Short mmCIF file of C-alpha atoms in Angstrom, two decimals:
data_model
loop_
_atom_site.label_atom_id
_atom_site.label_comp_id
_atom_site.label_asym_id
_atom_site.label_seq_id
_atom_site.Cartn_x
_atom_site.Cartn_y
_atom_site.Cartn_z
CA LEU A 1 -6.13 -17.98 0.49
CA LYS A 2 -6.87 -13.99 0.13
CA HIS A 3 -8.23 -14.78 -3.28
CA LEU A 4 -10.68 -17.68 -2.25
CA ALA A 5 -11.56 -15.62 0.60
CA HIS A 6 -12.67 -12.95 -1.95
CA VAL A 7 -14.24 -15.27 -4.07
CA TYR A 8 -16.24 -16.97 -0.90
CA ALA A 9 -17.02 -13.22 0.35
CA LYS A 10 -18.71 -12.02 -3.20
CA ASN A 11 -20.86 -15.17 -3.22
CA ARG A 12 -21.86 -15.19 0.06
CA ARG A 13 -20.54 -18.61 0.76
CA THR A 14 -21.61 -19.48 4.44
CA ASP A 15 -20.49 -23.48 4.54
CA ASP A 16 -17.65 -25.30 6.46
CA GLN A 17 -15.25 -24.44 3.66
CA ALA A 18 -15.81 -20.98 3.84
CA LEU A 19 -15.67 -20.82 7.64
CA ALA A 20 -12.10 -22.51 7.36
CA VAL A 21 -10.82 -19.82 5.35
CA PHE A 22 -11.59 -17.03 7.00
CA GLU A 23 -10.88 -18.52 10.25
CA ARG A 24 -7.28 -19.47 8.58
CA LEU A 25 -7.24 -15.63 7.44
CA ALA A 26 -8.08 -14.64 11.19
CA ALA A 27 -5.04 -16.45 12.51
CA ASP A 28 -2.73 -14.07 11.30
CA PRO A 29 -2.03 -11.21 13.67
CA ASN A 30 -1.89 -8.92 10.45
CA CYS A 31 -5.54 -9.98 9.20
CA GLU A 32 -6.89 -7.58 7.47
CA LEU A 33 -10.22 -6.23 9.16
CA ARG A 34 -12.41 -7.07 6.07
CA TRP A 35 -11.73 -10.64 6.58
CA LEU A 36 -12.30 -10.38 10.38
CA MET A 37 -15.72 -8.60 9.50
CA ASN A 38 -16.31 -11.83 7.17
CA LEU A 39 -15.66 -14.00 9.99
CA GLY A 40 -17.85 -12.21 12.39
CA MET A 41 -20.86 -12.30 10.05
CA LEU A 42 -20.39 -15.92 9.60
CA TYR A 43 -20.48 -16.54 13.07
CA ILE A 44 -23.49 -14.41 13.41
CA MET A 45 -25.46 -16.34 10.77
CA ARG A 46 -24.04 -19.56 12.33
CA GLN A 47 -25.47 -18.05 15.71
CA ASP A 48 -21.94 -19.46 17.00
CA TRP A 49 -22.44 -16.93 19.81
CA THR A 50 -19.44 -18.37 21.84
CA LYS A 51 -16.65 -17.94 18.77
CA LEU A 52 -18.37 -14.36 18.04
CA LYS A 53 -17.83 -12.97 21.70
CA GLY A 54 -14.12 -14.35 21.17
CA LEU A 55 -13.44 -12.67 17.75
CA ALA A 56 -14.80 -9.40 19.47
CA ALA A 57 -12.61 -9.41 22.40
CA TYR A 58 -9.71 -10.16 19.71
CA MET A 59 -10.67 -7.53 17.78
CA GLU A 60 -11.13 -5.01 21.07
CA ARG A 61 -7.59 -5.88 21.85
CA ARG A 62 -6.15 -5.52 18.72
CA THR A 63 -7.48 -1.95 18.02
CA ALA A 64 -6.38 -1.02 22.12
CA LYS A 65 -3.00 -1.92 20.34
CA LYS A 66 -2.75 1.08 17.95
#
């Protein structure tokens, strides 16, 4: 899954398939920050402000724990 995400990020894919891959990675509590940032950029490009807001709140909670 990470390899596929890397390929999608490198090719700057923003389609539904790419979104699904990044969302699956983000579901892992130990997800690397770079995948979360890619997911956030996809939400911005799609103007999905509700999901972006949720992701931002998740990232705030995650960094507060460290």
